[in-house]
Short mmCIF file of C-alpha atoms in Angstrom, two decimals:
data_model
loop_
_atom_site.label_atom_id
_atom_site.label_comp_id
_atom_site.label_asym_id
_atom_site.label_seq_id
_atom_site.Cartn_x
_atom_site.Cartn_y
_atom_site.Cartn_z
CA UNK A 6 19.72 3.00 -58.03
CA UNK A 7 17.95 4.40 -61.03
CA UNK A 8 20.02 5.26 -64.28
CA UNK A 9 19.72 9.03 -63.73
CA UNK A 10 20.72 8.49 -60.28
CA UNK A 11 23.72 6.72 -60.76
CA UNK A 12 24.87 9.10 -64.22
CA UNK A 13 24.70 12.50 -61.41
CA UNK A 14 26.99 10.72 -59.31
CA UNK A 15 28.99 9.61 -62.40
CA UNK A 16 29.36 13.11 -62.78
CA UNK A 17 30.06 13.97 -59.52
CA UNK A 18 32.14 12.19 -59.02
CA UNK A 19 34.59 13.12 -62.79
CA UNK A 20 34.06 16.33 -61.80
CA UNK A 21 35.40 16.29 -58.58
CA UNK A 22 38.26 14.37 -59.85
CA UNK A 23 39.02 16.14 -62.20
CA UNK A 24 38.90 19.37 -60.35
CA UNK A 25 41.21 17.48 -58.00
CA UNK A 26 44.19 16.90 -60.43
CA UNK A 27 43.83 20.35 -61.96
CA UNK A 28 45.42 22.57 -59.46
CA UNK A 29 45.15 26.57 -60.10
CA UNK A 30 47.28 28.81 -61.90
CA UNK A 31 47.37 32.60 -61.74
CA UNK A 32 44.20 34.66 -62.88
CA UNK A 33 41.94 32.22 -64.16
CA UNK A 34 43.23 30.16 -65.87
CA UNK A 35 43.95 26.20 -64.97
CA UNK A 36 46.71 23.62 -65.24
CA UNK A 37 46.87 20.11 -64.45
CA UNK A 38 49.98 19.78 -62.69
CA UNK A 39 52.70 22.07 -63.56
CA UNK A 40 56.21 20.84 -64.95
CA UNK A 41 58.97 22.62 -63.90
CA UNK A 42 61.71 23.94 -65.90
CA UNK A 43 60.44 23.25 -68.99
CA UNK A 44 60.93 26.14 -71.72
CA UNK A 45 58.39 28.46 -72.10
CA UNK A 46 60.29 30.81 -75.18
CA UNK A 47 62.00 34.14 -74.82
CA UNK A 48 60.32 37.56 -72.94
CA UNK A 49 60.29 40.66 -75.05
CA UNK A 50 63.60 41.47 -73.03
CA UNK A 51 65.19 38.78 -74.78
CA UNK A 52 65.73 36.56 -71.69
CA UNK A 53 64.72 33.24 -72.17
CA UNK A 54 61.93 31.83 -69.71
CA UNK A 55 61.04 28.30 -68.32
CA UNK A 56 57.85 27.38 -65.58
CA UNK A 57 58.19 27.72 -61.88
CA UNK A 58 56.07 25.72 -59.64
CA UNK A 59 55.09 26.43 -56.41
CA UNK A 60 53.23 24.24 -54.07
CA UNK A 61 51.78 23.93 -50.91
CA UNK A 62 49.58 21.55 -49.15
CA UNK A 63 46.74 22.73 -50.90
CA UNK A 64 47.26 23.94 -54.47
CA UNK A 65 49.98 24.29 -57.30
CA UNK A 66 50.89 27.60 -59.21
CA UNK A 67 52.39 27.71 -62.77
CA UNK A 68 54.58 30.77 -63.46
CA UNK A 69 56.41 31.45 -67.21
CA UNK A 70 59.52 33.24 -64.96
CA UNK A 71 63.05 34.64 -66.64
CA UNK A 72 65.90 33.29 -66.03
CA UNK A 73 67.86 35.74 -65.21
CA UNK A 74 71.41 33.97 -65.38
CA UNK A 75 74.30 36.26 -66.55
CA UNK A 76 75.32 38.85 -64.08
CA UNK A 77 74.40 41.60 -66.35
CA UNK A 78 70.99 40.35 -66.38
CA UNK A 79 71.29 40.33 -62.36
CA UNK A 80 71.89 43.16 -61.83
CA UNK A 81 69.25 44.54 -64.52
CA UNK A 82 66.62 42.19 -63.13
CA UNK A 83 62.96 43.58 -63.62
CA UNK A 84 64.52 47.19 -63.33
CA UNK A 85 62.38 49.70 -66.22
CA UNK A 86 59.72 47.60 -66.18
CA UNK A 87 56.31 48.77 -65.49
CA UNK A 88 54.07 46.04 -65.50
CA UNK A 89 54.41 42.75 -63.97
CA UNK A 90 51.84 39.77 -65.09
CA UNK A 91 50.07 37.57 -62.09
CA UNK A 92 51.39 34.62 -64.33
CA UNK A 93 54.89 36.18 -64.55
CA UNK A 94 58.35 36.56 -62.50
CA UNK A 95 61.69 36.21 -63.10
CA UNK A 96 64.08 33.70 -61.07
CA UNK A 97 67.37 34.64 -60.33
CA UNK A 98 69.48 31.49 -59.64
CA UNK A 99 72.64 31.23 -57.57
CA UNK A 100 75.97 28.18 -58.27
CA UNK A 101 76.14 28.80 -54.72
CA UNK A 102 74.03 29.29 -51.64
CA UNK A 103 73.92 32.56 -49.94
CA UNK A 104 72.92 35.33 -47.86
CA UNK A 105 70.66 37.24 -50.90
CA UNK A 106 70.39 40.71 -50.87
CA UNK A 107 68.31 42.79 -53.69
CA UNK A 108 67.17 46.55 -53.36
CA UNK A 109 64.24 48.36 -55.07
CA UNK A 110 66.92 51.09 -57.42
CA UNK A 111 65.18 51.71 -61.38
CA UNK A 112 62.80 49.58 -60.18
CA UNK A 113 59.27 51.39 -61.37
CA UNK A 114 57.18 48.42 -59.46
CA UNK A 115 56.24 46.64 -56.16
CA UNK A 116 57.63 43.54 -56.29
CA UNK A 117 57.28 39.84 -53.99
CA UNK A 118 61.05 39.51 -53.02
CA UNK A 119 60.53 35.08 -52.51
CA UNK A 120 63.99 33.19 -50.84
CA UNK A 121 64.27 30.00 -51.67
CA UNK A 122 66.39 27.27 -49.93
CA UNK A 123 68.60 24.65 -51.52
CA UNK A 124 65.64 22.13 -50.52
CA UNK A 125 63.35 24.64 -53.02
CA UNK A 126 61.56 25.76 -49.91
CA UNK A 127 60.66 29.55 -48.84
CA UNK A 128 63.47 30.70 -46.83
CA UNK A 129 60.56 34.00 -46.32
CA UNK A 130 59.21 36.86 -48.41
CA UNK A 131 59.90 40.36 -48.79
CA UNK A 132 56.27 41.72 -49.66
CA UNK A 133 55.48 44.46 -52.15
CA UNK A 134 58.94 46.39 -51.69
CA UNK A 135 58.69 49.81 -52.24
CA UNK A 136 59.52 51.08 -55.94
CA UNK A 137 62.88 52.94 -56.21
CA UNK A 138 63.94 52.23 -52.35
CA UNK A 139 67.89 51.76 -52.25
CA UNK A 140 67.14 49.92 -48.63
CA UNK A 141 68.42 46.12 -48.85
CA UNK A 142 65.82 42.82 -48.75
CA UNK A 143 67.90 40.50 -47.34
CA UNK A 144 67.18 36.75 -46.69
CA UNK A 145 67.35 35.24 -43.28
CA UNK A 146 69.75 32.80 -44.19
CA UNK A 147 72.15 31.35 -47.65
CA UNK A 148 69.61 30.50 -50.25
CA UNK A 149 70.33 29.69 -53.15
CA UNK A 150 67.89 31.17 -56.00
CA UNK A 151 65.31 34.40 -55.57
CA UNK A 152 62.23 34.56 -57.03
CA UNK A 153 60.30 38.25 -58.27
CA UNK A 154 56.67 38.55 -58.74
CA UNK A 155 54.09 40.97 -58.73
CA UNK A 156 54.06 42.90 -55.23
CA UNK A 157 51.16 41.91 -53.50
CA UNK A 158 50.07 38.66 -55.18
CA UNK A 159 52.28 36.01 -52.81
CA UNK A 160 49.47 36.74 -50.30
CA UNK A 161 46.77 36.95 -53.02
CA UNK A 162 48.01 34.03 -53.63
CA UNK A 163 48.66 32.77 -50.35
CA UNK A 164 51.90 31.53 -50.92
CA UNK A 165 53.72 31.52 -47.82
CA UNK A 166 57.60 30.47 -45.93
CA UNK A 167 57.34 26.37 -46.41
CA UNK A 168 56.09 26.50 -49.83
CA UNK A 169 57.88 24.69 -52.41
CA UNK A 170 59.45 26.02 -55.31
CA UNK A 171 60.44 24.27 -58.58
CA UNK A 172 62.02 25.53 -61.43
CA UNK A 173 64.65 23.54 -63.20
CA UNK A 174 63.92 19.61 -63.91
CA UNK A 175 67.38 18.54 -61.88
#
Protein backbone atom coordinates (compact mmCIF):
# COMPACT_ATOMS: atom_id res chain seq x y z
CA UNK A 1 0.00 0.00 0.00
CA UNK A 2 1.33 3.42 -0.92
CA UNK A 3 1.60 6.10 1.72
CA UNK A 4 -0.83 8.35 -0.18
CA UNK A 5 -3.48 5.61 -0.14
CA UNK A 6 -2.90 5.07 3.57
CA UNK A 7 -3.21 8.80 4.23
CA UNK A 8 -6.47 9.12 2.33
CA UNK A 9 -7.93 6.12 4.12
CA UNK A 10 -6.74 7.42 7.48
CA UNK A 11 -8.20 10.85 6.84
CA UNK A 12 -11.49 9.27 5.77
CA UNK A 13 -11.56 7.02 8.86
CA UNK A 14 -10.81 9.94 11.17
CA UNK A 15 -13.47 12.10 9.51
CA UNK A 16 -15.99 9.27 9.79
CA UNK A 17 -15.13 8.77 13.46
CA UNK A 18 -15.51 12.47 14.21
CA UNK A 19 -18.83 12.55 12.40
CA UNK A 20 -20.07 9.64 14.49
CA UNK A 21 -19.02 11.38 17.71
CA UNK A 22 -20.40 14.77 16.75
CA UNK A 23 -24.15 14.78 16.95
CA UNK A 24 -26.13 17.44 15.12
CA UNK A 25 -27.64 20.19 17.21
CA UNK A 26 -30.14 22.78 16.10
CA UNK A 27 -29.63 24.82 12.97
CA UNK A 28 -26.13 24.73 11.56
CA UNK A 29 -24.29 24.25 14.85
CA UNK A 30 -22.71 21.01 16.00
CA UNK A 31 -22.21 19.62 19.50
CA UNK A 32 -20.01 16.85 20.76
CA UNK A 33 -22.37 14.81 22.87
CA UNK A 34 -24.75 16.67 25.11
CA UNK A 35 -24.43 17.38 28.83
CA UNK A 36 -27.93 17.56 30.31
CA UNK A 37 -28.37 19.97 33.19
CA UNK A 38 -25.29 22.05 32.38
CA UNK A 39 -25.90 25.62 33.51
CA UNK A 40 -26.52 27.93 30.56
CA UNK A 41 -26.93 31.25 32.42
CA UNK A 42 -30.07 33.31 32.63
CA UNK A 43 -32.39 34.13 29.75
CA UNK A 44 -33.34 37.67 28.77
CA UNK A 45 -36.48 37.07 30.87
CA UNK A 46 -34.29 36.40 33.94
CA UNK A 47 -35.05 32.68 34.10
CA UNK A 48 -32.31 30.11 34.79
CA UNK A 49 -31.37 28.07 31.70
CA UNK A 50 -29.89 24.59 31.40
CA UNK A 51 -28.81 22.32 28.58
CA UNK A 52 -31.50 19.85 27.57
CA UNK A 53 -30.78 16.84 25.35
CA UNK A 54 -33.23 14.99 23.13
CA UNK A 55 -31.93 11.64 21.90
CA UNK A 56 -33.28 9.18 19.38
CA UNK A 57 -31.69 6.04 18.02
CA UNK A 58 -29.80 8.06 15.41
CA UNK A 59 -29.06 11.50 16.84
CA UNK A 60 -28.90 13.78 19.86
CA UNK A 61 -29.88 17.42 19.88
CA UNK A 62 -28.97 20.07 22.44
CA UNK A 63 -31.15 22.96 23.51
CA UNK A 64 -30.68 25.79 26.02
CA UNK A 65 -34.00 25.85 27.83
CA UNK A 66 -35.46 28.06 30.51
CA UNK A 67 -36.55 26.10 33.56
CA UNK A 68 -40.00 27.25 34.70
CA UNK A 69 -39.64 26.18 38.33
CA UNK A 70 -41.90 28.57 40.18
CA UNK A 71 -45.66 28.76 39.95
CA UNK A 72 -45.39 32.27 38.48
CA UNK A 73 -42.91 31.12 35.83
CA UNK A 74 -45.10 28.15 34.94
CA UNK A 75 -48.22 30.30 34.73
CA UNK A 76 -46.58 32.81 32.38
CA UNK A 77 -44.55 30.30 30.37
CA UNK A 78 -43.76 31.67 26.92
CA UNK A 79 -46.70 34.08 26.85
CA UNK A 80 -46.12 37.36 25.01
CA UNK A 81 -42.89 36.15 23.37
CA UNK A 82 -42.67 37.09 19.69
CA UNK A 83 -39.89 34.68 18.76
CA UNK A 84 -38.14 31.56 19.95
CA UNK A 85 -34.75 30.44 18.64
CA UNK A 86 -34.36 26.93 17.25
CA UNK A 87 -31.96 26.01 20.07
CA UNK A 88 -34.20 27.42 22.81
CA UNK A 89 -37.30 26.40 24.69
CA UNK A 90 -38.86 26.12 28.13
CA UNK A 91 -39.16 23.07 30.37
CA UNK A 92 -41.92 22.79 32.96
CA UNK A 93 -40.91 20.17 35.56
CA UNK A 94 -43.58 18.84 37.96
CA UNK A 95 -42.94 17.47 41.46
CA UNK A 96 -45.19 14.45 40.79
CA UNK A 97 -46.46 12.82 37.57
CA UNK A 98 -49.76 14.31 36.41
CA UNK A 99 -52.00 14.72 33.39
CA UNK A 100 -50.61 18.01 32.09
CA UNK A 101 -52.90 20.46 30.35
CA UNK A 102 -51.64 23.57 28.56
CA UNK A 103 -53.27 26.30 26.52
CA UNK A 104 -51.99 29.09 24.29
CA UNK A 105 -53.77 32.08 25.85
CA UNK A 106 -51.57 35.17 25.35
CA UNK A 107 -49.02 33.07 23.47
CA UNK A 108 -48.14 34.91 20.27
CA UNK A 109 -46.17 32.22 18.44
CA UNK A 110 -47.07 28.60 17.64
CA UNK A 111 -45.32 26.07 19.86
CA UNK A 112 -44.62 22.35 19.90
CA UNK A 113 -45.70 21.07 23.32
CA UNK A 114 -43.80 17.90 24.24
CA UNK A 115 -45.07 15.74 27.11
CA UNK A 116 -42.36 13.78 28.98
CA UNK A 117 -42.90 10.60 31.03
CA UNK A 118 -41.16 9.79 34.32
CA UNK A 119 -38.66 7.57 32.46
CA UNK A 120 -37.64 10.52 30.26
CA UNK A 121 -39.33 9.34 27.07
CA UNK A 122 -41.63 11.54 25.03
CA UNK A 123 -45.26 10.51 25.57
CA UNK A 124 -46.68 12.73 22.81
CA UNK A 125 -46.18 15.98 20.93
CA UNK A 126 -48.85 18.61 20.26
CA UNK A 127 -47.28 20.22 17.21
CA UNK A 128 -47.80 23.77 15.96
CA UNK A 129 -50.32 24.70 18.63
CA UNK A 130 -52.56 27.63 17.70
CA UNK A 131 -51.55 31.03 19.13
CA UNK A 132 -54.06 32.58 21.56
CA UNK A 133 -56.16 29.39 21.71
CA UNK A 134 -57.85 28.59 25.02
CA UNK A 135 -58.52 24.99 23.98
CA UNK A 136 -56.56 22.72 26.34
CA UNK A 137 -53.75 20.58 24.94
CA UNK A 138 -53.33 17.54 27.20
CA UNK A 139 -51.01 14.63 27.77
CA UNK A 140 -52.50 11.19 27.23
CA UNK A 141 -51.07 9.87 30.51
CA UNK A 142 -49.35 11.26 33.61
CA UNK A 143 -46.08 13.09 32.81
CA UNK A 144 -43.32 14.67 34.89
CA UNK A 145 -42.49 17.55 32.56
CA UNK A 146 -43.54 19.48 29.50
CA UNK A 147 -41.14 21.00 26.99
CA UNK A 148 -42.08 23.85 24.68
CA UNK A 149 -40.15 24.44 21.45
CA UNK A 150 -40.77 26.62 18.39
CA UNK A 151 -43.83 25.40 16.50
CA UNK A 152 -42.95 22.85 13.82
CA UNK A 153 -39.40 22.30 15.09
CA UNK A 154 -40.01 18.78 16.42
CA UNK A 155 -41.16 17.57 13.00
CA UNK A 156 -38.34 19.42 11.22
CA UNK A 157 -35.76 17.73 13.45
CA UNK A 158 -37.42 14.32 13.49
CA UNK A 159 -38.21 14.45 17.22
CA UNK A 160 -40.93 11.90 17.95
CA UNK A 161 -42.79 10.05 20.69
CA UNK A 162 -40.45 7.54 22.31
CA UNK A 163 -37.34 9.76 22.02
CA UNK A 164 -35.54 10.46 25.29
CA UNK A 165 -35.34 13.87 26.98
CA UNK A 166 -32.81 14.74 29.70
CA UNK A 167 -32.37 18.15 31.33
CA UNK A 168 -31.10 17.25 34.79
CA UNK A 169 -27.99 15.37 35.84
CA UNK A 170 -29.78 13.19 38.43
